[in-house]
Tab-separated table of C-alpha atoms in Angstrom:
chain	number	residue	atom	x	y	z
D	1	UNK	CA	47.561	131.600	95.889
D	2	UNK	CA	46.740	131.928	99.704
D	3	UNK	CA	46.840	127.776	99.897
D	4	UNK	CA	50.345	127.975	98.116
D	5	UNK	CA	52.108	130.707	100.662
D	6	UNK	CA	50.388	129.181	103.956
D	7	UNK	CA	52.442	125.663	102.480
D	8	UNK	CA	55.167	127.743	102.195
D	9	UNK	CA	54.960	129.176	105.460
D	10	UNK	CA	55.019	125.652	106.818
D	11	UNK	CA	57.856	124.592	105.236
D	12	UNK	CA	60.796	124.350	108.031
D	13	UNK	CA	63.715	126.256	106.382
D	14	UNK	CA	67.107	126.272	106.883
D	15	UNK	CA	69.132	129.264	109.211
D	16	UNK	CA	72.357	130.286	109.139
D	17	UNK	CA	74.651	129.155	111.934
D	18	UNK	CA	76.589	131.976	112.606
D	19	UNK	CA	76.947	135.520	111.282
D	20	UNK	CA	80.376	135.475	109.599
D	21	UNK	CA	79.324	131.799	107.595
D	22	UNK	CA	76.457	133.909	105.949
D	23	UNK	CA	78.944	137.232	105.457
D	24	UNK	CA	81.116	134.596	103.674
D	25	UNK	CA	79.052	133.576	101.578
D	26	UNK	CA	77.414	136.874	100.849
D	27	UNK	CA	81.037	138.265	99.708
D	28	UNK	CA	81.413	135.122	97.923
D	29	UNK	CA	78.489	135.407	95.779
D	30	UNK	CA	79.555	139.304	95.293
D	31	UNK	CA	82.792	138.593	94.281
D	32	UNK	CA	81.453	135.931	91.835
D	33	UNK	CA	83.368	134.123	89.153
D	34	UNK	CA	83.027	136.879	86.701
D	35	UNK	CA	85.983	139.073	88.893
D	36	UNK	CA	88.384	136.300	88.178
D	37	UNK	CA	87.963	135.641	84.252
D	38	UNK	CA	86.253	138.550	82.818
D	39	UNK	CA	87.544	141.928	85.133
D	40	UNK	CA	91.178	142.068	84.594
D	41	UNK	CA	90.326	141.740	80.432
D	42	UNK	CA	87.729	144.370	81.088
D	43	UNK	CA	89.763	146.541	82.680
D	44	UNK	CA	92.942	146.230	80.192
D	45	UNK	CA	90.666	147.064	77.469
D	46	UNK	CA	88.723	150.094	79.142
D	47	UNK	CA	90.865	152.268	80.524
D	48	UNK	CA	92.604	150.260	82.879
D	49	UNK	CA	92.300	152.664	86.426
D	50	UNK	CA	89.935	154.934	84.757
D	51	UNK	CA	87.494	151.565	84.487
D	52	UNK	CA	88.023	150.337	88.089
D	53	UNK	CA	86.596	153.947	89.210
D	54	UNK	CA	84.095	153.771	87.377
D	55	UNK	CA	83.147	150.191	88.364
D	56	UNK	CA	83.476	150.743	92.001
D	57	UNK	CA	81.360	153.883	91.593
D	58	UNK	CA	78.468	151.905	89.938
D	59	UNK	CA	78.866	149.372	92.498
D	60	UNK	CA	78.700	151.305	95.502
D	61	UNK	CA	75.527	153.071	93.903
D	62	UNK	CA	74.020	149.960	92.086
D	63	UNK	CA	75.099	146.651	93.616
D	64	UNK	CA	75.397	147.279	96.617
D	65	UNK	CA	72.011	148.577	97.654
D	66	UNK	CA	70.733	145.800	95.857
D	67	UNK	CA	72.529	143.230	97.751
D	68	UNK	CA	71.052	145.061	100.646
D	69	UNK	CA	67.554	145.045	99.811
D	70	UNK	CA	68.150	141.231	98.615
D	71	UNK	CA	69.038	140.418	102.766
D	72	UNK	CA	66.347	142.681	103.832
D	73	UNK	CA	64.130	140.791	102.121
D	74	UNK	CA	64.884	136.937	102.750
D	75	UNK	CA	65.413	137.993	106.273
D	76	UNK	CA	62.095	139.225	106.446
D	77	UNK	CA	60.273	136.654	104.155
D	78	UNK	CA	62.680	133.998	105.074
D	79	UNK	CA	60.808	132.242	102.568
D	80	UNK	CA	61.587	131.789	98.416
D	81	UNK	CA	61.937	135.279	96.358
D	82	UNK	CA	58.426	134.598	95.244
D	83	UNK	CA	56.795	134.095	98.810
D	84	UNK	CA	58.764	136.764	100.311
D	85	UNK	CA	57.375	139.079	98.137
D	86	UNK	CA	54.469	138.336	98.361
D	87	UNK	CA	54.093	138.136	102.000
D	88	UNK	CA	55.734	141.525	102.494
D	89	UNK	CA	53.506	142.988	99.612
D	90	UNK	CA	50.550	141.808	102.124
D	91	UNK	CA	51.785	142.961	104.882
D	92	UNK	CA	52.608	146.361	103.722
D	93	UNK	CA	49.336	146.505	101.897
D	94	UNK	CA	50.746	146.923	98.363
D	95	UNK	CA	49.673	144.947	94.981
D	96	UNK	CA	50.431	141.470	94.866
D	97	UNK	CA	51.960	141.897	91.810
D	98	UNK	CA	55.449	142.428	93.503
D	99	UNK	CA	55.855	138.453	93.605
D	100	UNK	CA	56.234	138.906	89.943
D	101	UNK	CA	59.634	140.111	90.444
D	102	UNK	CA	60.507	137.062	92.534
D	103	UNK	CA	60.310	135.148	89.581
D	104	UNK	CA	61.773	137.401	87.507
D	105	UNK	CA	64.576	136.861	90.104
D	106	UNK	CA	64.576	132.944	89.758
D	107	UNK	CA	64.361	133.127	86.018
D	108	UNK	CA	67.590	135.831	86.310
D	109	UNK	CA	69.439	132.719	88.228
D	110	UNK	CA	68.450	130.198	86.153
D	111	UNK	CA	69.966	132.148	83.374
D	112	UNK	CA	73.063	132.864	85.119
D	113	UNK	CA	73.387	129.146	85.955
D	114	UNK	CA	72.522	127.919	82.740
D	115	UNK	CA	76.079	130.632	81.353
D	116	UNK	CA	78.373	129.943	84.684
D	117	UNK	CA	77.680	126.305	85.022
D	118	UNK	CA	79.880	125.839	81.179
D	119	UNK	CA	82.582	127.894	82.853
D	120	UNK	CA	82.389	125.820	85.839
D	121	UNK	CA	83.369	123.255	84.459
D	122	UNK	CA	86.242	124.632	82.282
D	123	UNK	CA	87.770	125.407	85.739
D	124	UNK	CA	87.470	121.765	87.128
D	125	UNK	CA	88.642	120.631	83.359
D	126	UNK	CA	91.476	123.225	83.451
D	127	UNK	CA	92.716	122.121	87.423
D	128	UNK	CA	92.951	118.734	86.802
D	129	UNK	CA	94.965	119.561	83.626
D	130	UNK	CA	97.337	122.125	85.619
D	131	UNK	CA	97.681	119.751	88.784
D	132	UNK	CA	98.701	116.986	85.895
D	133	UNK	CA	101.632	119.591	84.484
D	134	UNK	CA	99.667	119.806	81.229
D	135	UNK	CA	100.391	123.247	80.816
D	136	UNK	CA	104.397	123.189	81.930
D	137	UNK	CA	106.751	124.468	79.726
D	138	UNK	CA	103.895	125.724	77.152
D	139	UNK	CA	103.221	129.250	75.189
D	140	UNK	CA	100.802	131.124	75.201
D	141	UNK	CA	100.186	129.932	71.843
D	142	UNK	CA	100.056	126.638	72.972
D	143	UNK	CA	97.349	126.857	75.847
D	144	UNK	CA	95.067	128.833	73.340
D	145	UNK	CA	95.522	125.695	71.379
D	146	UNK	CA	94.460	123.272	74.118
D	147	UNK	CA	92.046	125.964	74.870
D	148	UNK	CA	90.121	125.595	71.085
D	149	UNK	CA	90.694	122.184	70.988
D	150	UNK	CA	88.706	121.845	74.617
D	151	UNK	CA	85.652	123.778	73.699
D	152	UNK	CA	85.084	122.253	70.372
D	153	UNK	CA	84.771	118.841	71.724
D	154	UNK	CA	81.192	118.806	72.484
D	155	UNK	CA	81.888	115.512	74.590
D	156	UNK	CA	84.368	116.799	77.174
D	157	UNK	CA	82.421	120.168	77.341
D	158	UNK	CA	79.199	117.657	78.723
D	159	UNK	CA	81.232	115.818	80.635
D	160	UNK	CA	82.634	118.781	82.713
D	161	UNK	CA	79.528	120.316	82.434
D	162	UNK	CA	77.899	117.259	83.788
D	163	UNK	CA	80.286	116.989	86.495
D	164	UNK	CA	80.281	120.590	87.751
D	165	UNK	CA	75.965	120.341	87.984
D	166	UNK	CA	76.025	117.094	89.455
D	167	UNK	CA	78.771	118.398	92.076
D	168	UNK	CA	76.881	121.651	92.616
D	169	UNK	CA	72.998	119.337	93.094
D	170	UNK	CA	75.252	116.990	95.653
D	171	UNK	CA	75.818	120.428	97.949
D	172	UNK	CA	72.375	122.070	97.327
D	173	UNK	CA	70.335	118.564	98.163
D	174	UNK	CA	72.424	118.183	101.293
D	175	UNK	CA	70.358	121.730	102.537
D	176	UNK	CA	72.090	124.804	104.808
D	177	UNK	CA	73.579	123.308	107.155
D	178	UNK	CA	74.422	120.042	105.910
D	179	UNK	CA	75.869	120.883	102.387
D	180	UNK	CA	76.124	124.779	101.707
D	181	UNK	CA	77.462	126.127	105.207
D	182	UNK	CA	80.541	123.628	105.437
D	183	UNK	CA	81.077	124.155	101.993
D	184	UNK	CA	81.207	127.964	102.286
D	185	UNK	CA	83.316	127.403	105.421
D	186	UNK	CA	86.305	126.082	103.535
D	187	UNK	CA	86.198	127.179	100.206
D	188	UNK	CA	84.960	130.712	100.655
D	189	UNK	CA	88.589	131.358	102.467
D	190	UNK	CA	90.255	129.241	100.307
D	191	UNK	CA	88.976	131.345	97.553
D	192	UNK	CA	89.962	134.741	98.950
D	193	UNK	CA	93.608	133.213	99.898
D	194	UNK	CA	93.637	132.425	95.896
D	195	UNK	CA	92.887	136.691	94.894
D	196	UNK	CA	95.732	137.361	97.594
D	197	UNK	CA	98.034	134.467	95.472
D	198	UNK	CA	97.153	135.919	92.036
D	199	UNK	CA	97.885	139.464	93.481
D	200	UNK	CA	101.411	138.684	94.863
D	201	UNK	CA	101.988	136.668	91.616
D	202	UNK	CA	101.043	139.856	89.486
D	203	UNK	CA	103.190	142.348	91.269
């Protein structure tokens, strides 16, 4: 195990350029794609206000302080969740054990990618049938019916799927600064400009 973390530690590894790049995409990954499709039906179903209380409640108590001790501890690893652990476990004299964790944390993502990455590609699938006026003029009816008839074609659900992973792999082998930092640059705002759209359009 001591080999494995002093390779780690020589490992370069990528740093944030700036401050606000990394806030970005902190908020970004907080916001996630789950506030987009799944809140407002959770909210219409729960209680409506009564839910977004109690949501913001568990989040300030919950999420947030997790989120925290998630930068606290890449910025003092500043290695993977497993390493990080680890080291900081040594240095604080505590059991090793606490890497464990780390890869409960990689396993968590995995998971999350494994769900998110389907969706992901429903929303490339779903833009490039919007931007071609698929959906103009249609009911409600009618887009539940593309809707069906989308996810029980097991071909076009791999080939978005396919697309999304190979799309999110062309980022995340480009590293940091070459691949996730410009990406966050652009999209991250364009994102946020998108909740402000969908707001306006609501009221």
């Amino acid at each position: 195990m001591t080999t494995r973390v002093t390779t780690e530690m020589r490992r370069p590894h990528g740093l944030w350029s700036s401050s606000w790049i990394f806030v970005l995409a902190a908020s970004t990954a907080a916001v996630g794609l789950n506030n987009f499709w799944q809140f407002p039906l959770l909210a219409g179903e729960h209680g409506g206000a009564a839910f977004i209380v109690v949501y913001f409640i568990f989040v300030l108590l919950l999420a947030f302080p997790l989120m925290v001790a998630e930068v606290l501890i890449g910025r003092i690893g500043r290695k993977s969740p497993v390493y990080s652990l680890h080291l900081i476990s040594l240095h604080f004299k505590s059991t090793p054990l606490w890497s464990l964790l780390g890869w409960l944390s990689i396993i968590t993502i995995l998971l999350l990618l494994a769900s998110l990455s389907v969706v992901g590609g429903w929303v490339i699938a779903y833009f490039v049938r919007s931007s071609a006026g698929v959906f103009s003029g249609l009911t409600e009816s009618g887009v539940n019916s593309i809707f069906y008839q989308f996810v029980e074609d097991p071909e076009k659900q791999l080939f978005w799927l396919g697309l999304f992973v190979f799309m999110t792999t062309a980022v995340v082998a480009r590293g940091l600064k070459g691949g996730l930092q410009p990406m966050i640059k652009y999209t991250a705002p364009a994102l946020f400009a998108l909740l402000l759209v969908l707001l306006v359009y609501s009221i």
